[in-house]
Short mmCIF file of C-alpha atoms in Angstrom, two decimals:
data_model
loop_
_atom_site.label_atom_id
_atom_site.label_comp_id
_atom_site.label_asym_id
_atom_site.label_seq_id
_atom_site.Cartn_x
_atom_site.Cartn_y
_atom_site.Cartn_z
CA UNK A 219 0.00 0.00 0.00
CA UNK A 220 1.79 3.34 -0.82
CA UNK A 221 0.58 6.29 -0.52
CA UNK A 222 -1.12 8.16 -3.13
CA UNK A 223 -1.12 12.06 -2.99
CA UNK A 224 -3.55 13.84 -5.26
CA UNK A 225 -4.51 17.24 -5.82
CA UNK A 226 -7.59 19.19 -7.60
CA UNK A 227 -9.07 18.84 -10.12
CA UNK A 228 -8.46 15.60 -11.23
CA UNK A 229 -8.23 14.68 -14.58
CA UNK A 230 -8.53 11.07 -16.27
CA UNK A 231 -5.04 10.42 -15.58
CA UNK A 232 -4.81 10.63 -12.26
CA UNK A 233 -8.68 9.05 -11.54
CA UNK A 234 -7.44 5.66 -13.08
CA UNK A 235 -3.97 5.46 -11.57
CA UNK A 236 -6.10 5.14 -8.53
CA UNK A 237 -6.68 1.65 -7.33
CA UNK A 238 -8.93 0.17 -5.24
CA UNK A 239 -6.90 -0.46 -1.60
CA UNK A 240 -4.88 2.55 -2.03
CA UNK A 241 -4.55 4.76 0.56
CA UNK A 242 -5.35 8.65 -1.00
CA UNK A 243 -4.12 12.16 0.44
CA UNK A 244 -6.31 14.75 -1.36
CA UNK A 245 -4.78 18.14 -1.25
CA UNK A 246 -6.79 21.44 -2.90
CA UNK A 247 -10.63 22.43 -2.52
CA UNK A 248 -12.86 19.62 -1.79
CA UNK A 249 -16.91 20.47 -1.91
CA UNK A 250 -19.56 18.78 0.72
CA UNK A 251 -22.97 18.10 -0.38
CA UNK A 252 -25.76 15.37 1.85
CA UNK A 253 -28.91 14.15 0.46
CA UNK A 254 -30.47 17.39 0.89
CA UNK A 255 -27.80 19.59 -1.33
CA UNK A 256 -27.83 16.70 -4.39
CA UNK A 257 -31.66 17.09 -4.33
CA UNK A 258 -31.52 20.33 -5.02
CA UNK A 259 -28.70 20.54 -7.04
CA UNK A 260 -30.01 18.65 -9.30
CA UNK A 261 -33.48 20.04 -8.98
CA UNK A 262 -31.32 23.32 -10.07
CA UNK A 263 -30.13 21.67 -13.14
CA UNK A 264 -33.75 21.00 -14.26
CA UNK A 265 -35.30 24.16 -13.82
CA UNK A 266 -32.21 25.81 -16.05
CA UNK A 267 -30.54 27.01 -12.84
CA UNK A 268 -26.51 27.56 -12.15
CA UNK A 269 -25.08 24.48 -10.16
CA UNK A 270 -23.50 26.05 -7.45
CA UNK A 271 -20.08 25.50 -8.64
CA UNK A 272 -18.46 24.07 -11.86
CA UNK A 273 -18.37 20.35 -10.92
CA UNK A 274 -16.05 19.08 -13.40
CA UNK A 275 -13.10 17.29 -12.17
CA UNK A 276 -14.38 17.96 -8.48
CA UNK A 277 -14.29 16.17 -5.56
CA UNK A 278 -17.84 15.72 -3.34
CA UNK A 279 -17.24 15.25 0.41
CA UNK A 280 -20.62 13.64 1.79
CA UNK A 281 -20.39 15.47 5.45
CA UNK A 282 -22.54 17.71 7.86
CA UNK A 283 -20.12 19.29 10.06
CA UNK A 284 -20.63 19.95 13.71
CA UNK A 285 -20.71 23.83 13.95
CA UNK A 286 -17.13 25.13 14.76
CA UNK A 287 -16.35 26.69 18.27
CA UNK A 288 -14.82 29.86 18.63
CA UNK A 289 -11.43 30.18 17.20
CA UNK A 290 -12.08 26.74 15.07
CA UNK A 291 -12.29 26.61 11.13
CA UNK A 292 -14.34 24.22 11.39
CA UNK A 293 -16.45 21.46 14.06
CA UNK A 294 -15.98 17.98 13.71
CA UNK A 295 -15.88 16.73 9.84
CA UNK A 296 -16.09 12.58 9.34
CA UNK A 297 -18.19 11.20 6.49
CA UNK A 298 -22.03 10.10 6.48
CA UNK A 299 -23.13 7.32 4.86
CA UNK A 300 -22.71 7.44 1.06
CA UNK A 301 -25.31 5.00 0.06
CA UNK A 302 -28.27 7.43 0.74
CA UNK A 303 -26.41 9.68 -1.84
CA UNK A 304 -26.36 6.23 -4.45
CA UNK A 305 -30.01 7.75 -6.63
CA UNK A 306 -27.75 11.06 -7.32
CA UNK A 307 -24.49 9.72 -8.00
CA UNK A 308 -25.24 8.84 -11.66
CA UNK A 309 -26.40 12.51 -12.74
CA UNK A 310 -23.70 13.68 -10.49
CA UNK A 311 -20.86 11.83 -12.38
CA UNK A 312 -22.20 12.90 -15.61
CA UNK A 313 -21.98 16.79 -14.41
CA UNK A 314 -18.19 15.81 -14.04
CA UNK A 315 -17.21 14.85 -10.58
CA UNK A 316 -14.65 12.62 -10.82
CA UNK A 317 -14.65 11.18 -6.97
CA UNK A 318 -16.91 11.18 -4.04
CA UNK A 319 -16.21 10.38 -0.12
CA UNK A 320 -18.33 8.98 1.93
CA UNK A 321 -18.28 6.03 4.22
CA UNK A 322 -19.95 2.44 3.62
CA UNK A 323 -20.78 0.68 0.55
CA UNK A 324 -22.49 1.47 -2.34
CA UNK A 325 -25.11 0.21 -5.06
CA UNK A 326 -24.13 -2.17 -8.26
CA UNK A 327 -25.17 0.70 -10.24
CA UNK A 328 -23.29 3.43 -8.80
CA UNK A 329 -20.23 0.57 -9.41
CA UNK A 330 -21.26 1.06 -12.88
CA UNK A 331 -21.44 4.75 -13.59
CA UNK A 332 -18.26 4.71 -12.02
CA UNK A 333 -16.66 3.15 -14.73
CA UNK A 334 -18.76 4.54 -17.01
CA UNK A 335 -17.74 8.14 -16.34
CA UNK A 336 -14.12 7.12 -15.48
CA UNK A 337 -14.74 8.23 -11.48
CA UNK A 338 -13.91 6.80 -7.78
CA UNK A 339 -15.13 6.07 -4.77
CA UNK A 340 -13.24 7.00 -1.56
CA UNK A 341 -13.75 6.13 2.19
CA UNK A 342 -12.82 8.22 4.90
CA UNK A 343 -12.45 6.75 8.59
CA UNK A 344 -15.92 6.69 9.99
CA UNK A 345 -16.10 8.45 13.23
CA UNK A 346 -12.47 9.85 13.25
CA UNK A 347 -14.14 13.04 12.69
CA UNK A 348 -11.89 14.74 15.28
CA UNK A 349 -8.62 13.64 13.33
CA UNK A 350 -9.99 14.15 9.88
CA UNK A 351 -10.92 18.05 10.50
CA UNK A 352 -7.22 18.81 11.29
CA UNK A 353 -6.74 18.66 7.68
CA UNK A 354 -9.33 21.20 6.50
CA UNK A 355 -7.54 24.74 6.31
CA UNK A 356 -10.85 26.46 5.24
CA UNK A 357 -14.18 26.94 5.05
CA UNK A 358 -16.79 28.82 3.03
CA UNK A 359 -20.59 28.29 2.56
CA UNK A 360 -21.12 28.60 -1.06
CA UNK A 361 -24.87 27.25 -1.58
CA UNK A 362 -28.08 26.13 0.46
CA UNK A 363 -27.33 28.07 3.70
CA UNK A 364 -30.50 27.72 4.98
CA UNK A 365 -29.98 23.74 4.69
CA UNK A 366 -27.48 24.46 8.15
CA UNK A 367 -25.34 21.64 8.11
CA UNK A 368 -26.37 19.93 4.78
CA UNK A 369 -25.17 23.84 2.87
CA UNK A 370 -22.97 23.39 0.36
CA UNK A 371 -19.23 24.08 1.25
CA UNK A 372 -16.20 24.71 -0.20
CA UNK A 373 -13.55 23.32 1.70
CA UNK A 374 -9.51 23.96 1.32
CA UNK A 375 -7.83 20.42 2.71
CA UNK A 376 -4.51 19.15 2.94
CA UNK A 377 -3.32 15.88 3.06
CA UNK A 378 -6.89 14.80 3.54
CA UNK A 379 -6.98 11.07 4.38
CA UNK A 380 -8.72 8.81 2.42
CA UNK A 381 -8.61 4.86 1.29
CA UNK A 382 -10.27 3.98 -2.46
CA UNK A 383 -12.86 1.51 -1.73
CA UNK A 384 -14.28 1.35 -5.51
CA UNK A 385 -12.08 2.40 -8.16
CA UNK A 386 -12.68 3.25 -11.95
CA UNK A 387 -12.22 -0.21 -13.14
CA UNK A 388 -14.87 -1.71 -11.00
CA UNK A 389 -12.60 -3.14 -8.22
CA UNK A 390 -14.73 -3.24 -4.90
CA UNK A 391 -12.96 -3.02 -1.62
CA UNK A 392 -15.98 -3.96 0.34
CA UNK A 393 -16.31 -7.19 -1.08
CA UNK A 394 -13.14 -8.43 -1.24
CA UNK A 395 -12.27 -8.21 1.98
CA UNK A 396 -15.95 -9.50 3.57
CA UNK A 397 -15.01 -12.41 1.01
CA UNK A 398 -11.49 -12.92 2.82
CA UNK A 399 -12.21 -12.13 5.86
CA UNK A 400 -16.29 -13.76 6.17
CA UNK A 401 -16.58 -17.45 7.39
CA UNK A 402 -20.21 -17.55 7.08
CA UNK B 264 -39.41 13.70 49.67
CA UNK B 265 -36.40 14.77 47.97
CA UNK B 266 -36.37 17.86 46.36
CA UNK B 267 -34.43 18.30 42.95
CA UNK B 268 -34.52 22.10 41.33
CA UNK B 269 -35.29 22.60 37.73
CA UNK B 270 -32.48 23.98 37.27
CA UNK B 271 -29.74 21.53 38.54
CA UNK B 272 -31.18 19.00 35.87
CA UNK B 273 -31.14 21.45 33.08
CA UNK B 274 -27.30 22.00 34.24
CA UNK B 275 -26.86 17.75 34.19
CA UNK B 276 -28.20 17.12 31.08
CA UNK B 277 -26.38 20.15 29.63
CA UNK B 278 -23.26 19.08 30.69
CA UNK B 279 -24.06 14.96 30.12
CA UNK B 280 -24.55 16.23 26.41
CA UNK B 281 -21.63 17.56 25.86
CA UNK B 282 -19.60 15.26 27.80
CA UNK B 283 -20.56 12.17 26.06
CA UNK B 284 -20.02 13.69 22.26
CA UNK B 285 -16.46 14.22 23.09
CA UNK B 286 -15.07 11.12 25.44
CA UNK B 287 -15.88 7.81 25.58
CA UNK B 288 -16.00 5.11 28.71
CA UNK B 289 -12.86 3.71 29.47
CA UNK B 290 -15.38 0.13 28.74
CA UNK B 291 -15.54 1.72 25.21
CA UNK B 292 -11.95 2.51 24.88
CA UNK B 293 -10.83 -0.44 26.31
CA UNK B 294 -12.90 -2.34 23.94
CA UNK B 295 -11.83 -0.54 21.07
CA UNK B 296 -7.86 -0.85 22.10
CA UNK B 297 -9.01 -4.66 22.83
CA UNK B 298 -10.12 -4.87 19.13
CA UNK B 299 -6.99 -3.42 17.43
CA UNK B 300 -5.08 -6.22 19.59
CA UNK B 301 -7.45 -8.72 17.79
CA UNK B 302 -7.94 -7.49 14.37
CA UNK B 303 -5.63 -9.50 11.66
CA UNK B 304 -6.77 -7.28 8.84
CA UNK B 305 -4.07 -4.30 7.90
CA UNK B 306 -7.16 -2.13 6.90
CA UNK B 307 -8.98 -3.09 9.83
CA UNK B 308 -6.49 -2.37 12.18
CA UNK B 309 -5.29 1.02 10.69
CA UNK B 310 -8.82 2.05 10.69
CA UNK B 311 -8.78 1.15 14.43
CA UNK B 312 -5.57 2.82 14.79
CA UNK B 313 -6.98 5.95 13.40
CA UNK B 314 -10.51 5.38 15.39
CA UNK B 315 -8.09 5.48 18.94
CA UNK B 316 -6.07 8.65 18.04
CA UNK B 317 -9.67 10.14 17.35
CA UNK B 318 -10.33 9.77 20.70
CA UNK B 319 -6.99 11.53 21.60
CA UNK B 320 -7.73 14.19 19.13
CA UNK B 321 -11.28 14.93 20.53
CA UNK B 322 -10.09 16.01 23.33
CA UNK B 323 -6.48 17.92 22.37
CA UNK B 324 -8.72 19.77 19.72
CA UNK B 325 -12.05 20.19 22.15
CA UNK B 326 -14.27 18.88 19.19
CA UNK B 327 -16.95 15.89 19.23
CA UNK B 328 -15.76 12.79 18.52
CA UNK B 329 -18.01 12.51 15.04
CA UNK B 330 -20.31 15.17 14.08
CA UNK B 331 -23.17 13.11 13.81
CA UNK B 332 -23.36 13.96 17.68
CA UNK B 333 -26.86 12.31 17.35
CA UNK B 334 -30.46 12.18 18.65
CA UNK B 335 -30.82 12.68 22.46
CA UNK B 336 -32.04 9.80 24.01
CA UNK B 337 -33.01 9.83 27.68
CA UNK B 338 -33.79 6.97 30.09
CA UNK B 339 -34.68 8.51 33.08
CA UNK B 340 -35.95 6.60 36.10
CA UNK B 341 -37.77 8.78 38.60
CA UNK B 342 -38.50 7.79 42.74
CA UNK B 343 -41.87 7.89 43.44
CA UNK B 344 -39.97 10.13 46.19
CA UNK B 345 -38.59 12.86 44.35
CA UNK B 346 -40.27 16.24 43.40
CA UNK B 347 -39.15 18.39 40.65
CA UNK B 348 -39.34 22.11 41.97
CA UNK B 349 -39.18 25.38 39.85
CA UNK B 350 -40.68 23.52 36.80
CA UNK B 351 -41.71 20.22 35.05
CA UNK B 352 -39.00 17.38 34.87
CA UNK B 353 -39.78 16.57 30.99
CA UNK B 354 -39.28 20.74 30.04
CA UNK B 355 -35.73 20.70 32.27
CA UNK B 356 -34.45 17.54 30.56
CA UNK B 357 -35.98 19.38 26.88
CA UNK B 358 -34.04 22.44 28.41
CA UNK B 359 -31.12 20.87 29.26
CA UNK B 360 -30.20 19.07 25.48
CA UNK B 361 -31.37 22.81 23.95
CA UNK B 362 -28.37 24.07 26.05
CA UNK B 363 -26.19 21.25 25.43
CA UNK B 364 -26.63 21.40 21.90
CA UNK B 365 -26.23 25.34 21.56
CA UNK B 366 -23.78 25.96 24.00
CA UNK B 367 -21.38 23.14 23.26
CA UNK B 368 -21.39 23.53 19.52
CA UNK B 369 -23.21 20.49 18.67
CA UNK B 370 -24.84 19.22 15.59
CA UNK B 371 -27.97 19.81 14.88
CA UNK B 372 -29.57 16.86 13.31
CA UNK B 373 -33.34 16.65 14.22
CA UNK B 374 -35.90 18.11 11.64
CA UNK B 375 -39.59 18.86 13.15
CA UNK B 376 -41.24 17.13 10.75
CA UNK B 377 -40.64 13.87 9.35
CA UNK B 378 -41.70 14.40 5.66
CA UNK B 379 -41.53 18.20 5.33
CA UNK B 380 -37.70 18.18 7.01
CA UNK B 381 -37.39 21.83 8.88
CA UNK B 382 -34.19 21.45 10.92
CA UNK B 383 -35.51 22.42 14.57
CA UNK B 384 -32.51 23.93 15.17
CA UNK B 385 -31.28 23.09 18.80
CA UNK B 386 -31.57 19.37 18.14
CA UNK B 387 -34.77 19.13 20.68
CA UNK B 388 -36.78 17.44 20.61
CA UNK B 389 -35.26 14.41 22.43
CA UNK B 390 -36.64 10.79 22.63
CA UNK B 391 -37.62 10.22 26.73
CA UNK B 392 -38.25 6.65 27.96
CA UNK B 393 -39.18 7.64 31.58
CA UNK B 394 -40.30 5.04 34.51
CA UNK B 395 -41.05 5.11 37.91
CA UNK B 396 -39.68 3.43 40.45
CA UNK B 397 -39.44 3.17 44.30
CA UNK B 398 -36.47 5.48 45.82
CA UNK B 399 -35.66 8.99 46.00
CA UNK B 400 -33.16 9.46 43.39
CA UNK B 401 -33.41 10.89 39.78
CA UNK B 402 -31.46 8.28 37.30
CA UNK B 403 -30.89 9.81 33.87
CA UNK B 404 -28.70 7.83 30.65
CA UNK B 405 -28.12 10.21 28.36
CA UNK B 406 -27.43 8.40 24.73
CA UNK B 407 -26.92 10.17 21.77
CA UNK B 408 -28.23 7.85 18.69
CA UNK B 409 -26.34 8.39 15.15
CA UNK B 410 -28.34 8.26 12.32
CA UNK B 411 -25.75 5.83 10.23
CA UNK B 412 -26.26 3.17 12.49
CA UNK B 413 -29.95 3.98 13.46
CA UNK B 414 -30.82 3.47 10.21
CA UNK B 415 -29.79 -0.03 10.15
CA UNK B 416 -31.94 -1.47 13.11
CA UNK B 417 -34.63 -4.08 12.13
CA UNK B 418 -37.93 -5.38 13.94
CA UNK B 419 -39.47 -8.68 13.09
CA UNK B 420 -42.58 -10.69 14.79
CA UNK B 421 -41.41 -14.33 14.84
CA UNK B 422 -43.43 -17.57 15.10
CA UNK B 423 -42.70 -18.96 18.67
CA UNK B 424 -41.64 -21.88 17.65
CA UNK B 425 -38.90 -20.17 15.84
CA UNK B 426 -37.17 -19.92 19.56
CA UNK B 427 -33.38 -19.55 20.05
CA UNK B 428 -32.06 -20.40 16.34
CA UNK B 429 -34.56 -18.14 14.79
CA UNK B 430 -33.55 -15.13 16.89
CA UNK B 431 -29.99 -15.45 15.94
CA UNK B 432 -30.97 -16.21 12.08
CA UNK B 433 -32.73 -12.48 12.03
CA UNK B 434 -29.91 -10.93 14.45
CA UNK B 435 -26.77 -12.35 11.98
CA UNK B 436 -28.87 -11.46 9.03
CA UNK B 437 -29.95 -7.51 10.17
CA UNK B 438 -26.14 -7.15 11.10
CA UNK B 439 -24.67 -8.77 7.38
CA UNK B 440 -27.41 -6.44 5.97
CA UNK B 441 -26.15 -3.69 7.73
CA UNK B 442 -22.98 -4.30 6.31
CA UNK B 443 -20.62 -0.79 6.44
CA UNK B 444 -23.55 1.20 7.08
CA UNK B 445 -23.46 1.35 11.00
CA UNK B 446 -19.87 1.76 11.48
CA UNK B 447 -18.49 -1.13 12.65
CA UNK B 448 -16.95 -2.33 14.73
CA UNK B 449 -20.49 -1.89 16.41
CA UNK B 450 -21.79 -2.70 19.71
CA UNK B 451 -25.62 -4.56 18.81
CA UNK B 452 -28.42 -4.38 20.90
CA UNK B 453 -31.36 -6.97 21.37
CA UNK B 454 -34.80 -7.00 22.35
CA UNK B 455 -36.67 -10.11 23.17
CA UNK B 456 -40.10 -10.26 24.08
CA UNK B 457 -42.68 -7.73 24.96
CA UNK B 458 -44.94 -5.97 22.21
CA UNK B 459 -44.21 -4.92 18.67
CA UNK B 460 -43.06 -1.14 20.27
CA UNK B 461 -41.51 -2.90 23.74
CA UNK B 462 -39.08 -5.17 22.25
CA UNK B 463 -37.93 -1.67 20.04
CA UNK B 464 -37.58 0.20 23.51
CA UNK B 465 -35.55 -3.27 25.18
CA UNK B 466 -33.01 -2.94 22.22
CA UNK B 467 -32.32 0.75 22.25
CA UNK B 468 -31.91 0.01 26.27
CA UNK B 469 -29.57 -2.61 25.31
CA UNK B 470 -27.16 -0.64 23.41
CA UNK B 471 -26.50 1.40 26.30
CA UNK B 472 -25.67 -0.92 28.33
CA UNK B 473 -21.94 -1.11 29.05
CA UNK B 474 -19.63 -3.10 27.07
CA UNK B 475 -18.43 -6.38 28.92
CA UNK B 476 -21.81 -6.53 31.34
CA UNK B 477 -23.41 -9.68 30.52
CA UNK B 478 -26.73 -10.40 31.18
CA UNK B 479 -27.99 -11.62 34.37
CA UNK B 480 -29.73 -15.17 33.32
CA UNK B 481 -26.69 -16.99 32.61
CA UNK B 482 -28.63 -18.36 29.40
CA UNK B 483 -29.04 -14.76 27.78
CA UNK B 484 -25.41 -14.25 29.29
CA UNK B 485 -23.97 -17.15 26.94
CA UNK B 486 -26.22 -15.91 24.00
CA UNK B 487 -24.83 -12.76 24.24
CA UNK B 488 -21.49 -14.52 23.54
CA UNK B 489 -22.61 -16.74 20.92
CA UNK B 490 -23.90 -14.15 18.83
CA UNK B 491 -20.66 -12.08 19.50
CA UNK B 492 -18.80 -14.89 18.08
CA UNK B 493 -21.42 -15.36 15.07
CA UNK B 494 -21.26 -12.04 14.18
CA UNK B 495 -17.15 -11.97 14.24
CA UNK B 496 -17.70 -14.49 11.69
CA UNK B 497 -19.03 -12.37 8.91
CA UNK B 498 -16.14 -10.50 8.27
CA UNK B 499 -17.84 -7.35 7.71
CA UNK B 500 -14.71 -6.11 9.68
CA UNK B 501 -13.76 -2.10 11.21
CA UNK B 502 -15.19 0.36 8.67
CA UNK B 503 -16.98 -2.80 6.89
CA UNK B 504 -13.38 -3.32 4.64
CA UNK B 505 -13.20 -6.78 6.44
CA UNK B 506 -11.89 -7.95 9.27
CA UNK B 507 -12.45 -9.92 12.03
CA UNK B 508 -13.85 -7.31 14.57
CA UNK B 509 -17.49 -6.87 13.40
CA UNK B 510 -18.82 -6.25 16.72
CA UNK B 511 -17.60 -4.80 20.21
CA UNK B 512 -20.26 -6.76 22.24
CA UNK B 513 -23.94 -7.68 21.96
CA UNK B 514 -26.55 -6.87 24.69
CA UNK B 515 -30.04 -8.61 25.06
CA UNK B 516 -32.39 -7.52 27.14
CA UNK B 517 -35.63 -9.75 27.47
CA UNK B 518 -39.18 -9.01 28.91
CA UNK B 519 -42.52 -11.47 28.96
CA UNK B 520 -44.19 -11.83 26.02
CA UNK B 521 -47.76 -13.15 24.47
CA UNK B 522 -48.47 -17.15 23.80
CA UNK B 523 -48.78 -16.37 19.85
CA UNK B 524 -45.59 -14.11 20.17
CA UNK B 525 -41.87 -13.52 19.65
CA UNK B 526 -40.96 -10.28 19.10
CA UNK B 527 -37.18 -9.78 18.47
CA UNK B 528 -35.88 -5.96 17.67
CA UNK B 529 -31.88 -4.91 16.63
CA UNK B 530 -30.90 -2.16 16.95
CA UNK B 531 -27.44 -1.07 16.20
CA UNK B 532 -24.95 1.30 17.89
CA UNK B 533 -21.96 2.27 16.06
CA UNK B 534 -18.15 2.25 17.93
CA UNK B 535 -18.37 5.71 19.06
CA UNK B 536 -20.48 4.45 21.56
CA UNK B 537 -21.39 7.17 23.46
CA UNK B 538 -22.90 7.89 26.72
CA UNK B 539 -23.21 9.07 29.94
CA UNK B 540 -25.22 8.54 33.12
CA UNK B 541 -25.85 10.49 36.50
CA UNK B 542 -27.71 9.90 39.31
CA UNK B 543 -29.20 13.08 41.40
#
C-alpha cells in the first residue's frame, strides 16, 4: 500500500492510476454536499438554474459538520453514509465529478457509472471526525445556507486522508475483503 | 421527599450532552484498544488505529468525537420520592439538550417534521423513555443515537416456535445487511419479548448498556457470547473493509411476552459508543 497524494481537479489520468486499496491524500478544494444539497442541485439543473459550482473534475465530500467553536475553522468533519447519496451519483458523475467520499458501501449501479464516467469512490475513517478536520484549512458556505449543516461548502484540505474503496475499473474493496475475511 | 430544582437537571443534562459527544468510557476505549489487539486485517487495524487517536484528538482539539453527535435519548428513572421544583422534569431535561446542543457547539440533526424536514434547530426534541420506580433518586442515561447506524436497526414478529435459532438467524442477518452502514466495529443491541413497540424500547436500552456486562440469566449471558462470536464471523470487519472485529459486544435484554408471540428488535450502535449517566 503506498501512498497516493492527489490534488484538484483531477483529470482522467490521475482518476485511473487510482486503485482500489490505495490509501489517497487529497490536497486542494474539496466540496460537501448530503442528500439534501444533491436534491436540489439537481433540482437546479432542471429548472435551467446555475449548479452552485463548476463540478467538473471535483471532488464531493458527503459530510454535515458539527458547527465550529470559537477560534475553530471548522467542528468535527467525518463522512455520512454514502449510500443514501447512491439515486444522485449517476447525474452527479455525468456533471463531471470525478470522486466522491463517503463512508460504507455502495449500489451495483453506482459501481457502474463509475466506470462509465471514469470516477472513484473514496472512504474516509468513519467516526475519526476529530482527526480528519485537522486537515481542513478552510471553510466557506457557497450554496443552500439555509440547509445548516447539509449547505454546500467549499472546503480547502490538505493531506486529507482517504482509502479507495471502488475504483474506476470496477474493483470493490468492500467485497473483497468481507469475502477474505467472512466465514459464514 | 427529595427535592431536585429545575435547574440543577437542566445543568446535568447540559453538561451529560456535551460530555458524552467528546469522550468515551474507558469500557468503550478499552474495547476498542481490545479490538486493534485482535484485528488481523491491515485495513482493519489502521482504521482502528486511526478510530483510537480520534479519541486523543477529541479532546487535544475540544471537538466531538463525530459530528453526527446524534439524537438525544433519555432513560430517566424517577422515585416515586422525588419532586421536581421550579418547573416540570420533561421541560428541564428538553431544556437541558437545547443548552447542550447550543452551547457546546453540537450538531444539529433533528428536523420537526418527518416528511416536510425543517431542521428544529437546537436538536430538541429528544426521545424520553421515563419510569417510575421506588427510591428517591433521579437516574438519567443520556445516549446520543447516530443516524448511520440507526438506520440499520430491524424489527421482526417471529413464530414462537422459531425460539433460540430463529432469533440469531434475524440478528446475523440484520447485522450482514447492515454491512458498512453502521460503522463497525459496532456494539448490537437486542430485544426479546414484549410488544411490537416494547421489544424496540428493550433494544435501544440494550445498546446502552456497558460493554463487557453480561446479562444476568446466565442463558441470555452465553447468548450474548454466541452471537458475538457469530457475528465476528461475517467478516464485515472495522469500517466494513473486512476484518475480524465486526462487533464490540452484543446486549439482550428480554421481557414477557404473548403465547402467539416472539418479538425480536436490533438495533445497532456504532463504535463511538457514546454515553453518559448520573444519578441526582
Amino acid at each position: 500500500m503506498s501512498v497516493k497524494k492527489i490534488t484538484t481537479p483531477l483529470n482522467e489520468d490521475i482518476v485511473l492510476s487510482i486503485k482500489a486499496g490505495d490509501p489517497v491524500y487529497i490536497s486542494g478544494v474539496i466540496y460537501t454536499a448530503r442528500d439534501a444539497a444533491h436534491k436540489r442541485m439537481i433540482e437546479d439543473y432542471q429548472n435551467g438554474k446555475n449548479l452552485p459550482f463548476d463540478l467538473k473534475g471535483q471532488i464531493i465530500y458527503y459530510v454535515g459538520p458539527s458547527p465550529a467553536k470559537p477560534g475553530q475553522i471548522i467542528g468535527s468533519a467525518g463522512p455520512t453514509t454514502a449510500i443514501r447519496m447512491d439515486p444522485y451519483t449517476p447525474k452527479i458523475l455525468e456533471f463531471g465529478i470525478k470522486a466522491t467520499i463517503g463512508k460504507g458501501g455502495r449500489g451495483k449501479e453506482v459501481v457502474e457509472v463509475l466506470k462509465k464516467f471514469k470516477a472513484v469512490y473514496l472512504v474516509a475513517v468513519v467516526g475519526a471526525a476529530a482527526l480528519i478536520s485537522r486537515s481542513i484549512k478552510k471553510v466557506e458556505i457557497i450554496a443552500y445556507e439555509d440547509l445548516g449543516t447539509e449547505a454546500v461548502r467549499k472546503l480547502e484540505v490538505q493531506d486529507f486522508p482517504t482509502i479507495c474503496a471502488i475504483d474506476a475499473y470496477g474493483n470493490n474493496l468492500f467485497e473483497k475483503g468481507v469475502k477474505e475475511f467472512g466465514k459464514l | 421527599m427529595k427535592i431536585i430544582k429545575y435547574e440543577k437537571i437542566v445543568e446535568e443534562v447540559k453538561n451529560m450532552c456535551i460530555k458524552a459527544t467528546h469522550e468515551l468510557k474507558d469500557d468503550v476505549v478499552n474495547a476498542l484498544k481490545n479490538a486493534y489487539e485482535k484485528e488481523e486485517s491491515p485495513f482493519g487495524k489502521e482504521i482502528l488505529s486511526q478510530i483510537l487517536k480520534n479519541i486523543e484528538v477529541a479532546k487535544e482539539d475540544n471537538r466531538p468525537l463525530c459530528q453526527d453527535t446524534g439524537f438525544a435519548v433519555l432513560f430517566v428513572e424517577i422515585g416515586e420520592d422525588v419532586k421536581i421544583e421550579g418547573g416540570s422534569l420533561k421541560d428541564a431535561l428538553i431544556e437541558g439538550i437545547r443548552k447542550g446542543y447550543t452551547e457546546g457547539y453540537l450538531r444539529k440533526s433533528i428536523v420537526e417534521d418527518p416528511l416536510r424536514r425543517k431542521n428544529t434547530g437546537d436538536n430538541t426534541p429528544p426521545v424520553i423513555h421515563f419510569d417510575i420506580v421506588p427510591g428517591d433518586k433521579l437516574k438519567i442515561v443520556f445516549e446520543p443515537k447516530g443516524g448511520g447506524s440507526e438506520n440499520m436497526s430491524a424489527f421482526k414478529m417471529l413464530l414462537p416456535g422459531e425460539g433460540k435459532e430463529g432469533v440469531k438467524k434475524f440478528v446475523i442477518e440484520t447485522v450482514k445487511k447492515a454491512g458498512a452502514n453502521p460503522c463497525p466495529p459496532i456494539v448490537v443491541g437486542v430485544g426479546i419479548g414484549g410488544t411490537f413497540e416494547y421489544s424496540a424500547f428493550l433494544a435501544k436500552k440494550a445498546t446502552a448498556r456497558p460493554i463487557g456486562h453480561r446479562h444476568p440469566d446466565p442463558f441470555y449471558a452465553q447468548f450474548e457470547e454466541e452471537l458475538l462470536e457469530e457475528i465476528n464471523k461475517l467478516g464485515i470487519g472495522p469500517m466494513g473493509l473486512g476484518g475480524r472485529i465486526t462487533a464490540l459486544d452484543v446486549n439482550i435484554e428480554t421481557y414477557p411476552c404473548h403465547i402467539t408471540s416472539l418479538p425480536v428488535a436490533v438495533n445497532i450502535q456504532c463504535h463511538s459508543d457514546r454515553r453518559e449517566e448520573v444519578i441526582l
